[in-house]
CSV table of C-alpha atoms in Angstrom, one decimal:
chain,number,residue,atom,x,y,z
A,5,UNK,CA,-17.3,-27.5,-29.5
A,6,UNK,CA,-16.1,-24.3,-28.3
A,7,UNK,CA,-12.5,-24.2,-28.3
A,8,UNK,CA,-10.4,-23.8,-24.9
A,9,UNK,CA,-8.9,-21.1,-23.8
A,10,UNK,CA,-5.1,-20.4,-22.5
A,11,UNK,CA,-6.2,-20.2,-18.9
A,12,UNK,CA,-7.7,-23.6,-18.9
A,13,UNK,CA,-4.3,-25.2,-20.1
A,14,UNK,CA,-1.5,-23.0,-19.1
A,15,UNK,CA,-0.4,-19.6,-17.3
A,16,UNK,CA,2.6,-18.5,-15.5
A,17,UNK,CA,1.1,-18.3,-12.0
A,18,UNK,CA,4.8,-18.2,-10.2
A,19,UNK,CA,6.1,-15.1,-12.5
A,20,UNK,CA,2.6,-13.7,-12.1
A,21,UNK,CA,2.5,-13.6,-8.4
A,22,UNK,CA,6.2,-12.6,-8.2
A,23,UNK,CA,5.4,-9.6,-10.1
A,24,UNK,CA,2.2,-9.0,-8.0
A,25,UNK,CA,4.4,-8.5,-5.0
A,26,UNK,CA,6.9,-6.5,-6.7
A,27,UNK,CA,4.2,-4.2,-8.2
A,28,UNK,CA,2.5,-3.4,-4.4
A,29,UNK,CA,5.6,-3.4,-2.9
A,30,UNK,CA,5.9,-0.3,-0.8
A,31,UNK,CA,6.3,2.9,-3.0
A,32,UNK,CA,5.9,1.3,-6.3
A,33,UNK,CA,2.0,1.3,-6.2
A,34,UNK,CA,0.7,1.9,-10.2
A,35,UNK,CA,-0.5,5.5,-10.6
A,36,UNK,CA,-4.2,3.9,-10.5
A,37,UNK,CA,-3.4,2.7,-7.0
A,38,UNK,CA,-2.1,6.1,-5.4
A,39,UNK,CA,-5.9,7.7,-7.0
A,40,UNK,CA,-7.4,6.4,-4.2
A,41,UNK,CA,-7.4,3.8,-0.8
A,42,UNK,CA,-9.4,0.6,-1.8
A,43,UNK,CA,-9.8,-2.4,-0.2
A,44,UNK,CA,-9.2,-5.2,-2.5
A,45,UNK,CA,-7.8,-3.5,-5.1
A,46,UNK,CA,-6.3,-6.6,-7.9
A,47,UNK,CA,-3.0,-6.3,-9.1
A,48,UNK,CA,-2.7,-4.6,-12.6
A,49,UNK,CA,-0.4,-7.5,-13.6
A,50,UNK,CA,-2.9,-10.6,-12.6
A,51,UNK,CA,-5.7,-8.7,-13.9
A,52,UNK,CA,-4.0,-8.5,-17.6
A,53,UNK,CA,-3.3,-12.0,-16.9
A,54,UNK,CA,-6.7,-13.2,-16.4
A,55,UNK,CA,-8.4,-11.1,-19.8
A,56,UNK,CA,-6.0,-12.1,-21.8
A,57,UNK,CA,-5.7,-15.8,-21.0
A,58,UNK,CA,-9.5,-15.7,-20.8
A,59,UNK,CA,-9.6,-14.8,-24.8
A,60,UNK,CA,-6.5,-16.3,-26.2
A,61,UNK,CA,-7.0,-19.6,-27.2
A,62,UNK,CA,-5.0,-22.4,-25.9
A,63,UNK,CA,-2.3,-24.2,-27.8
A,64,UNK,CA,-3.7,-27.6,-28.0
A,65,UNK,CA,-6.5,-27.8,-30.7
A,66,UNK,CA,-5.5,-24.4,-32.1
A,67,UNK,CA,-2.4,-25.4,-33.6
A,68,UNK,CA,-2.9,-24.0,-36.7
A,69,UNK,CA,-3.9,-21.2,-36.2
A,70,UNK,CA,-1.7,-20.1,-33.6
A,71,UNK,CA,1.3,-21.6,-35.8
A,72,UNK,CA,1.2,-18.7,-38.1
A,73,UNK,CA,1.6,-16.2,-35.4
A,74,UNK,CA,4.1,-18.6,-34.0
A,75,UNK,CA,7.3,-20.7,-34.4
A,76,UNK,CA,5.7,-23.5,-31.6
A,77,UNK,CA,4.0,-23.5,-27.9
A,78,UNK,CA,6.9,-22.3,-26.6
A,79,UNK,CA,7.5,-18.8,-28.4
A,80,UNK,CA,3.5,-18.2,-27.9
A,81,UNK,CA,3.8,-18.6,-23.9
A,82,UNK,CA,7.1,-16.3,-24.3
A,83,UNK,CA,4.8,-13.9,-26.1
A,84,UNK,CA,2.4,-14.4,-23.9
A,85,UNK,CA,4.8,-13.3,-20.7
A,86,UNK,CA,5.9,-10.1,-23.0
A,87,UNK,CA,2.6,-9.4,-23.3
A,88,UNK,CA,2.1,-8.9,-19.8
A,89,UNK,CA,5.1,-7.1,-19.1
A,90,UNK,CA,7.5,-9.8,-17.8
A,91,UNK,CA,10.6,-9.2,-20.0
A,92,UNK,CA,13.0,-11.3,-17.3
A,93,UNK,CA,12.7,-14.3,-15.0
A,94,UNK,CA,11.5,-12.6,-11.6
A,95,UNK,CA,11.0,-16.0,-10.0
A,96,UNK,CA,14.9,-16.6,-10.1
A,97,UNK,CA,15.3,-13.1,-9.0
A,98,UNK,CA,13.1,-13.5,-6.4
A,99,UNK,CA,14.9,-16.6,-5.3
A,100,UNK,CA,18.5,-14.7,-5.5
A,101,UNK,CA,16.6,-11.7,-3.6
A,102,UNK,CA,15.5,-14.1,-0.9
A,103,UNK,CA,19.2,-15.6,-0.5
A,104,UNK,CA,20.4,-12.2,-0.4
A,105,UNK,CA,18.7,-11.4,2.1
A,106,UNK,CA,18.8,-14.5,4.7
A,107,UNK,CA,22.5,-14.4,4.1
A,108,UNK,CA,23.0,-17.6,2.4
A,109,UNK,CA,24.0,-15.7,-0.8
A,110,UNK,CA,26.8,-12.8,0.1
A,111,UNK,CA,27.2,-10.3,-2.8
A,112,UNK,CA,28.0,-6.7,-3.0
A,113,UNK,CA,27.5,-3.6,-5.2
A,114,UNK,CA,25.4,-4.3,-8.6
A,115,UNK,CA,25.7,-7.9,-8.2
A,116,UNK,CA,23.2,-7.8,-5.1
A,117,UNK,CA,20.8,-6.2,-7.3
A,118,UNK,CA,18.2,-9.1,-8.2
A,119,UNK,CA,15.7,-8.0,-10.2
A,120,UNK,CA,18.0,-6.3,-13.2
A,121,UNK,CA,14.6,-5.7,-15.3
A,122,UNK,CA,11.4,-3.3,-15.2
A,123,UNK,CA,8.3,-4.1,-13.1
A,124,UNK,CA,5.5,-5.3,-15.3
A,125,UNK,CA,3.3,-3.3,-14.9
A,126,UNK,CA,6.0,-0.1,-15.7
A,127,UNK,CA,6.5,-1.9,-18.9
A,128,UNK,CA,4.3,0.1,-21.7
A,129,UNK,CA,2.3,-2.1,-24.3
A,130,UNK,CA,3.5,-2.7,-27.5
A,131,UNK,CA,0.5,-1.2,-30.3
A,132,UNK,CA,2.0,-4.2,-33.2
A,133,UNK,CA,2.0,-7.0,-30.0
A,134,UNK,CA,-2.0,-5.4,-29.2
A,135,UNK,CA,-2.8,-5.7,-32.6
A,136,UNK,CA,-1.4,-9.3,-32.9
A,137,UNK,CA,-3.7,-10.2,-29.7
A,138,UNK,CA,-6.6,-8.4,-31.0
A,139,UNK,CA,-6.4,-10.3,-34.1
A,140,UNK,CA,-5.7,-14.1,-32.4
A,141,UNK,CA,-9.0,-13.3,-30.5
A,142,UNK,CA,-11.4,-12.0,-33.2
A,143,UNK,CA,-10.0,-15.1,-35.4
A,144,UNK,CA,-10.0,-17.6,-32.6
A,145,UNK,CA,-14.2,-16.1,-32.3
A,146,UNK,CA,-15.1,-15.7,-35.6
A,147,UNK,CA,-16.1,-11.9,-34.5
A,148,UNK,CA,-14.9,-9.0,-32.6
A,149,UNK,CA,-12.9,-9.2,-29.6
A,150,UNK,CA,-16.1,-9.5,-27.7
A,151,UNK,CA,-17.4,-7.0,-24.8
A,152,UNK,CA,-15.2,-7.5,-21.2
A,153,UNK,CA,-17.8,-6.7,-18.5
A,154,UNK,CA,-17.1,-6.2,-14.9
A,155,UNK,CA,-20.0,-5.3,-12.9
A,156,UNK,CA,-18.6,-5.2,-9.4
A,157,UNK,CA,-15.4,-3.2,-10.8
A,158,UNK,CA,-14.6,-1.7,-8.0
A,159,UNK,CA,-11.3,0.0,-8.1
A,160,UNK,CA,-11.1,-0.8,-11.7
A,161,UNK,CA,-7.9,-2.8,-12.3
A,162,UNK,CA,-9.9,-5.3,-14.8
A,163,UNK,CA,-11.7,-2.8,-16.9
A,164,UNK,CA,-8.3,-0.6,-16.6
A,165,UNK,CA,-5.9,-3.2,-18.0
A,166,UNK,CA,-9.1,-4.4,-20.8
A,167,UNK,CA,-9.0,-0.5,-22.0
A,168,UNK,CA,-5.2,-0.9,-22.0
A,169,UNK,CA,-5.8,-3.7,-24.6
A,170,UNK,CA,-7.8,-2.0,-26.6
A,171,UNK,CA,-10.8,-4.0,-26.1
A,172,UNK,CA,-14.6,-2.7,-25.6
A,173,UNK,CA,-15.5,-2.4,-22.0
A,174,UNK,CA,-18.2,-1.9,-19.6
A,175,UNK,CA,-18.1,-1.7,-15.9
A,176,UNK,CA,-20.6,-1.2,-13.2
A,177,UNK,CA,-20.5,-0.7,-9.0
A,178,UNK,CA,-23.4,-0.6,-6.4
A,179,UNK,CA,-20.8,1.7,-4.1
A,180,UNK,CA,-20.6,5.6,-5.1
A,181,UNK,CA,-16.8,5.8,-4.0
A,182,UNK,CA,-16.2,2.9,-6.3
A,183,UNK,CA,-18.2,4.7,-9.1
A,184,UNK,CA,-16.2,8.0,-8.8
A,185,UNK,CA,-12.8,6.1,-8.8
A,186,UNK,CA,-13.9,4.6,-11.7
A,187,UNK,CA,-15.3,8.2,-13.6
A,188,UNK,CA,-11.5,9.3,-12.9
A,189,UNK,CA,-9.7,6.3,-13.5
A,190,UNK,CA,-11.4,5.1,-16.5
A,191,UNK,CA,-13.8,7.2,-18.2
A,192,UNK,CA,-12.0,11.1,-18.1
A,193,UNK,CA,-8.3,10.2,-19.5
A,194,UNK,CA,-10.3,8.8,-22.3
A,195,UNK,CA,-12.8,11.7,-22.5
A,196,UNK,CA,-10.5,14.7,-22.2
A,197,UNK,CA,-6.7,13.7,-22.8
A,198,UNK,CA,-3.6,14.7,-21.7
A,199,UNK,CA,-5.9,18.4,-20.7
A,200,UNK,CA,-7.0,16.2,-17.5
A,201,UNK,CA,-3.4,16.2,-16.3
A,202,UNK,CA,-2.7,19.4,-16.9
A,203,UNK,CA,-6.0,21.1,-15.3
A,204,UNK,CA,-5.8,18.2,-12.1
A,205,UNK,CA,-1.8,20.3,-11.9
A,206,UNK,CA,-3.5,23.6,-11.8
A,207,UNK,CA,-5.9,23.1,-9.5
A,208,UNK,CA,-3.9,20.9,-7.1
A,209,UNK,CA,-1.2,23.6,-6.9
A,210,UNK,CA,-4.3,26.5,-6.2
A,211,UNK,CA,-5.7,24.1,-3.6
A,212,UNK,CA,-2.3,24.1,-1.8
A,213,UNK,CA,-1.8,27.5,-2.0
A,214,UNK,CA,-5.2,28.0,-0.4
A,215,UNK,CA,-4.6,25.0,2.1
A,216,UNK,CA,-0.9,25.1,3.0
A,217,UNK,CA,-1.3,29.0,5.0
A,218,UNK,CA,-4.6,27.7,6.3
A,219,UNK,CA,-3.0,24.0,8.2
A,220,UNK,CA,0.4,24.9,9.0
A,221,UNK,CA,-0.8,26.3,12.9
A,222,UNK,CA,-1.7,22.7,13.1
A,223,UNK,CA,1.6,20.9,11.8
A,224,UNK,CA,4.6,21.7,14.4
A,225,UNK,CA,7.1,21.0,11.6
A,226,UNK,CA,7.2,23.3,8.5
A,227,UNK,CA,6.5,21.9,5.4
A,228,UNK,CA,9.5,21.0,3.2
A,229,UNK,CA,9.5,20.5,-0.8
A,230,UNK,CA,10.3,16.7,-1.8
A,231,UNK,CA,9.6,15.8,2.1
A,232,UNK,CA,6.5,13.6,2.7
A,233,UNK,CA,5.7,13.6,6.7
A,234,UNK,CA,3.3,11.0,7.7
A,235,UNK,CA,1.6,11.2,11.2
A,236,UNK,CA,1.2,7.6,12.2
A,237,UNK,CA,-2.3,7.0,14.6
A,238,UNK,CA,-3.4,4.5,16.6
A,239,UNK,CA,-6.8,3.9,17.7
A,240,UNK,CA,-7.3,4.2,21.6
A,241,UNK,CA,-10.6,3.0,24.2
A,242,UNK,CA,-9.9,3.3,28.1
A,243,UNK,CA,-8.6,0.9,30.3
A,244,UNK,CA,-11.5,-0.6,31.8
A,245,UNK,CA,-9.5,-0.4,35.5
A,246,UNK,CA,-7.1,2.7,35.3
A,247,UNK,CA,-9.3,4.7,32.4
A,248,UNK,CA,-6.0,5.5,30.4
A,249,UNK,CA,-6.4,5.4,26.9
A,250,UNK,CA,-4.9,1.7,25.6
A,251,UNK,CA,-3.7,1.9,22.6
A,252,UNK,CA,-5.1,-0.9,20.0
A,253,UNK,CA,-2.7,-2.4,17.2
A,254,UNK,CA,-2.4,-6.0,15.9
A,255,UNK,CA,1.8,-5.5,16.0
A,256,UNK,CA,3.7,-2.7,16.3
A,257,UNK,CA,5.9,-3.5,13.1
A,258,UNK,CA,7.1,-0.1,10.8
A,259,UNK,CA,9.1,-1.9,8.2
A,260,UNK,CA,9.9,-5.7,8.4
A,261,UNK,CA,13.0,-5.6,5.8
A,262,UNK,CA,16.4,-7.8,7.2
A,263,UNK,CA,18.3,-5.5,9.0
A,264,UNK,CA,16.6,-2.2,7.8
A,265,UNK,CA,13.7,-3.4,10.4
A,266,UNK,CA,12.0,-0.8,12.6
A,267,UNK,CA,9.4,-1.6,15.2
A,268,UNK,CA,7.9,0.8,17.7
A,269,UNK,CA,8.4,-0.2,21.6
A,270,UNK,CA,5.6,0.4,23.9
A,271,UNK,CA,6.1,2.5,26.7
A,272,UNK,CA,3.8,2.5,30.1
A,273,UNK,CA,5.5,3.5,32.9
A,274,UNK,CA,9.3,5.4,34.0
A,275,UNK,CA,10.6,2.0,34.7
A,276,UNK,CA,10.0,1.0,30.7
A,277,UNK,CA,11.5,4.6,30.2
A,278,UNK,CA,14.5,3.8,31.7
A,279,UNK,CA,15.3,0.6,31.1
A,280,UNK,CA,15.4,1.3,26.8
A,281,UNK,CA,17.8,4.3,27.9
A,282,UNK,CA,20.1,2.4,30.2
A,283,UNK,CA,20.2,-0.2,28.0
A,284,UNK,CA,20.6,2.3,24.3
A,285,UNK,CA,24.3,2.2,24.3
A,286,UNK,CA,24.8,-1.7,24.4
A,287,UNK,CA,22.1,-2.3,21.8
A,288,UNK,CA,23.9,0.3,19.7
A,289,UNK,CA,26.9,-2.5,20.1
A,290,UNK,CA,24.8,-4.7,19.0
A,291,UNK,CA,23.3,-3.0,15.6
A,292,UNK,CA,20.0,-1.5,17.3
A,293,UNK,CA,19.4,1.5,17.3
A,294,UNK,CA,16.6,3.2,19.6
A,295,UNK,CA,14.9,6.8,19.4
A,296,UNK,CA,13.2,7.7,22.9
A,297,UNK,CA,10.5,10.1,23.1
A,298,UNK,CA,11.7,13.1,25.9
A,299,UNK,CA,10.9,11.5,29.3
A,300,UNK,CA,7.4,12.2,29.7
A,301,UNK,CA,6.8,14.2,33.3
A,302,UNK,CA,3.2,12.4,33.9
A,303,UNK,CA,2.3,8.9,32.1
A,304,UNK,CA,-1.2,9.5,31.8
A,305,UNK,CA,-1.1,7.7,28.4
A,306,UNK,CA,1.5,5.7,26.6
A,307,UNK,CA,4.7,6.8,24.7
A,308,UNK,CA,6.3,5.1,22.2
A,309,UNK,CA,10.7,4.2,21.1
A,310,UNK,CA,11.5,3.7,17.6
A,311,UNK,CA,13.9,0.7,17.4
A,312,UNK,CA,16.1,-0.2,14.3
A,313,UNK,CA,17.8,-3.3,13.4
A,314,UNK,CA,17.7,-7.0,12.2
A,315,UNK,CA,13.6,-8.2,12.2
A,316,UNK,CA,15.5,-11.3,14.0
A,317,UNK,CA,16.5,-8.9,16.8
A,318,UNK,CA,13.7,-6.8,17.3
A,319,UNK,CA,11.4,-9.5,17.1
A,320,UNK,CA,13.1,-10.9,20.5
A,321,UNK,CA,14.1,-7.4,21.4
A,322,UNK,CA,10.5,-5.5,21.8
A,323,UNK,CA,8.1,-8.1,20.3
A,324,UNK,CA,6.3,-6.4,18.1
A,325,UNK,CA,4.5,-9.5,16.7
A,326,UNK,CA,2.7,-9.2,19.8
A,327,UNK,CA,0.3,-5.7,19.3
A,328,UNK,CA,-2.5,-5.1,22.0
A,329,UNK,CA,-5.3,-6.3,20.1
A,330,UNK,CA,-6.3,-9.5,18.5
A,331,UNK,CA,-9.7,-11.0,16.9
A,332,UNK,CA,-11.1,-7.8,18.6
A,333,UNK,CA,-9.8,-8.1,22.1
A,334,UNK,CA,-7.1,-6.6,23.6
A,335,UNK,CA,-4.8,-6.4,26.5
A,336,UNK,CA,-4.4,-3.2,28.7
A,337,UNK,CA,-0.4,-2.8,29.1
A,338,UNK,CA,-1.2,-0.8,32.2
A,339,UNK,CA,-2.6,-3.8,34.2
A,340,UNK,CA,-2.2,-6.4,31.5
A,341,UNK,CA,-5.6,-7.5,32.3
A,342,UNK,CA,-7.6,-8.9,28.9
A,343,UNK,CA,-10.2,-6.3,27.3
A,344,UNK,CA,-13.4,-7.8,25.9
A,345,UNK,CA,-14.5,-7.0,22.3
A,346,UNK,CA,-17.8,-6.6,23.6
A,347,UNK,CA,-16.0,-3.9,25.7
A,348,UNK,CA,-14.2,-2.0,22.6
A,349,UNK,CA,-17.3,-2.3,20.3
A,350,UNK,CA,-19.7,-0.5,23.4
A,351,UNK,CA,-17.1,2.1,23.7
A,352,UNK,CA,-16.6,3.0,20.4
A,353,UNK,CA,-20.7,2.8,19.9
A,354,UNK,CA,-21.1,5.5,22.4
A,355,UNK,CA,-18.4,7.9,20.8
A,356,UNK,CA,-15.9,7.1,23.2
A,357,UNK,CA,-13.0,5.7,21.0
A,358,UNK,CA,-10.0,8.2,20.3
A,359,UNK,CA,-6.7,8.1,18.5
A,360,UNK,CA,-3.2,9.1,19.8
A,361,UNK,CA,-0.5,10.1,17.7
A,362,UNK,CA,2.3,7.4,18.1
A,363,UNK,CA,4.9,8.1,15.7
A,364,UNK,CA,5.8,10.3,12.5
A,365,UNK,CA,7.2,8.8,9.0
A,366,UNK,CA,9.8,11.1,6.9
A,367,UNK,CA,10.0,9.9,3.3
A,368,UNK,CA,12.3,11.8,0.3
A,369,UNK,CA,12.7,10.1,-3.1
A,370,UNK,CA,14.5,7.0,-1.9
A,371,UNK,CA,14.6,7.2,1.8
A,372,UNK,CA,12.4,6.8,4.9
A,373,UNK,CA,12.7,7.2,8.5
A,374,UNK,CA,10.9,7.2,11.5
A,375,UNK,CA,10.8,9.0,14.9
A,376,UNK,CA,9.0,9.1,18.0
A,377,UNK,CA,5.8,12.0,17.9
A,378,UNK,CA,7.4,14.7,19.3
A,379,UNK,CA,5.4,16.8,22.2
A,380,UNK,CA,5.3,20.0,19.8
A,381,UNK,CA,3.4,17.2,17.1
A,382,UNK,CA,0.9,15.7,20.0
A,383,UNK,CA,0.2,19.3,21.4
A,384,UNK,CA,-0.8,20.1,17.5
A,385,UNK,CA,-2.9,17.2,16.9
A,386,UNK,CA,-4.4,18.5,20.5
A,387,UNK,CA,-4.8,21.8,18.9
A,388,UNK,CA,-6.4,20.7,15.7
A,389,UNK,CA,-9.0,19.1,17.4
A,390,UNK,CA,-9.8,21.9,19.7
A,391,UNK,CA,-10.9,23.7,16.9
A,392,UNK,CA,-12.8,20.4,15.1
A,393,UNK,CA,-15.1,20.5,18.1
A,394,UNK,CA,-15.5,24.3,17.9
A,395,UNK,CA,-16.7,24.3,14.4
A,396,UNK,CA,-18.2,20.7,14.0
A,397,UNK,CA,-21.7,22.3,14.7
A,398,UNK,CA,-21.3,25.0,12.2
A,399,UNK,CA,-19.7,22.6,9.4
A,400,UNK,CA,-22.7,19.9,10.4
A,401,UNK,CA,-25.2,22.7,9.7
A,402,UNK,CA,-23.7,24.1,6.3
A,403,UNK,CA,-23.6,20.8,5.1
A,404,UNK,CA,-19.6,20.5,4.8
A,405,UNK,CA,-19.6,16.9,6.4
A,406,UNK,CA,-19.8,14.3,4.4
């Protein structure tokens, strides 16, 4: 009988997801990650987890093999968790973050800090601890370590963390943006070497050079070393009644974090205007703080506040729980009539769907803010798109558009 394997008897699945969170927390994505956008991309961490369990045999019934790599069961799961990374308990830490945060725990200073040890995924593989593994499996086989095949890879996390370990791998994908991440993410480091990050520097500093001249016209705020500025978009379809754009989002949440909590307040009319700024310096009183846009002289779309404070707060303050859109309909907040998804989908069939510019992010190395688009941003984006529609033609006929 074939014997069983670790993931049939035994894994860590609390530590695991703890570290899952921590390692797509915002910011902290794994170089692979920032490569490129996918859409169910795994999380480094589980996807070591689930090769290695997969291969490693479990205790029970491998006794003795296992006991000459190991004192007993319980200094092979604590390998196990080094193996992946974990060198701490992040599920206490987790739990001390938690109470930290709801108040029930009050510290200050380094003692507020909860997680006092390295993400996993940061954590760099130890060659001996590989070679152990490698060894375990090709014993526990009777062979090699075997071949590790994915063939719907996609952004490549499993055939990433197998290469990691050492172990022969093939992966495979039906979609061509899939394939290419995998080319860069897999097969290139491997084929050219530390050259690869040295030519991908050169040419992404010649590319700027070329670029940055060519889009500043269209950005109304100069570029700044170590700044990141991120225009924030909504998607927009006319209001079936007053044919003002509506803008569609599910919430209107920026960061949900205690009382570093930002939300964005929807703004229709003079009267909505008005009341956030008559009302700006008792909610400062209160630990809110609101950015208004500059009082628009027509309201021919909608504008937008930026309000900071506790998520408790805001969420009774502005509601942003409660976007514009849901299941694919969505309310106009000029009438506050219901839109039809049948509606939305027509719309944006015909070509008529748009996007406004609600909001820009400002990120250094360990800060972020936000603030309401200002008019010299929105007249930009205007201005950007005057020229789109001037050369689309041109571009479409050279073949430049994907």
């Amino acid at each position: 009988m074939a014997s069983r394997r670790l993931i049939e008897e035994w894994l860590p699945i609390q530590e695991i997801g703890v570290e899952s969170r921590r390692e797509n927390s915002t910011g902290q994505h794994p170089p692979p990650n920032r490569l490129h956008v996918w859409w169910a991309r795994r999380p480094l961490i589980a996807s070591r987890a689930a090769i290695l369990s997969a291969l490693l045999p479990a205790w029970e019934g491998n006794e003795a093999l296992l006991r000459r790599h190991f004192r007993d069961e319980e200094a092979y799961h604590a390998w196990f968790k080094r193996m992946l990374g974990i060198l701490g308990d992040p599920v206490a830490a987790r739990a001390k973050m938690d109470a930290i945060r709801s108040g029930a725990l009050k510290l200050e200073g380094q003692a507020a800090k909860a997680f006092t040890f390295a993400r996993a995924f940061r954590v760099a593989l130890d060659d001996r601890e590989v070679r152990l593994f490698r060894d375990i499996v090709s014993e526990t086989n009777g062979s090699g370590a075997g071949l590790v095949l994915d063939s719907m890879a996609g952004g490549g996390s499993i055939p990433f963390e197998a290469l990691r370990l050492g172990l022969p791998t093939a992966a495979s994908e039906l979609n061509p943006v899939a394939c290419v991440i995998l080319d860069a993410t897999l097969r290139h480091p491997l084929q050219f070497g530390e050259s690869l990050g040295r030519d991908i520097e050169a040419w992404g500093r010649r590319l700027i050079e070329a670029a940055v001249p060519r889009l500043e016209p269209f950005y109304a705020q100069p570029f700044q070393d170590g700044t990141t500025m991120i225009r924030l978009w909504t998607r927009t379809v006319p209001c079936p009644t007053t044919g003002k754009p509506v803008p569609l989002s599910p919430n209107w949440w920026l960061r949900r974090q205690g009382d570093g909590s930002v939300a964005v307040a929807l703004l229709a009319s003079s009267a909505d205007w008005q009341d956030w700024d008559t009302r700006r310096e008792e909610l400062k009183r209160d630990g809110v703080m609101v950015t208004l846009p500059l009082k628009p002289k027509s309201w021919d779309q909608c504008y937008f506040a930026i309000v900071e404070g506790s998520q408790a707060k805001l969420a009774g303050l502005c509601a942003p729980d409660q976007g514009t859109v849901r299941r694919g309909n969505a309310i106009s907040p000029w009438t506050g009539d219901p839109i039809p998804g049948h509606y939305i989908k027509k719309v944006a069939q015909r070509g008529g769907m748009a996007a406004q510019l609600y909001g820009i992010e400002v990120a250094g190395d360990a800060w972020r803010d936000f603030r309401p688009a200002p008019a010299a941003d929105i007249e930009a984006a205007s201005r950007a798109e005057r020229i789109l529609d001037e050369r689309w033609e041109d571009w479409l006929a050279r073949g430049l558009i994907p």
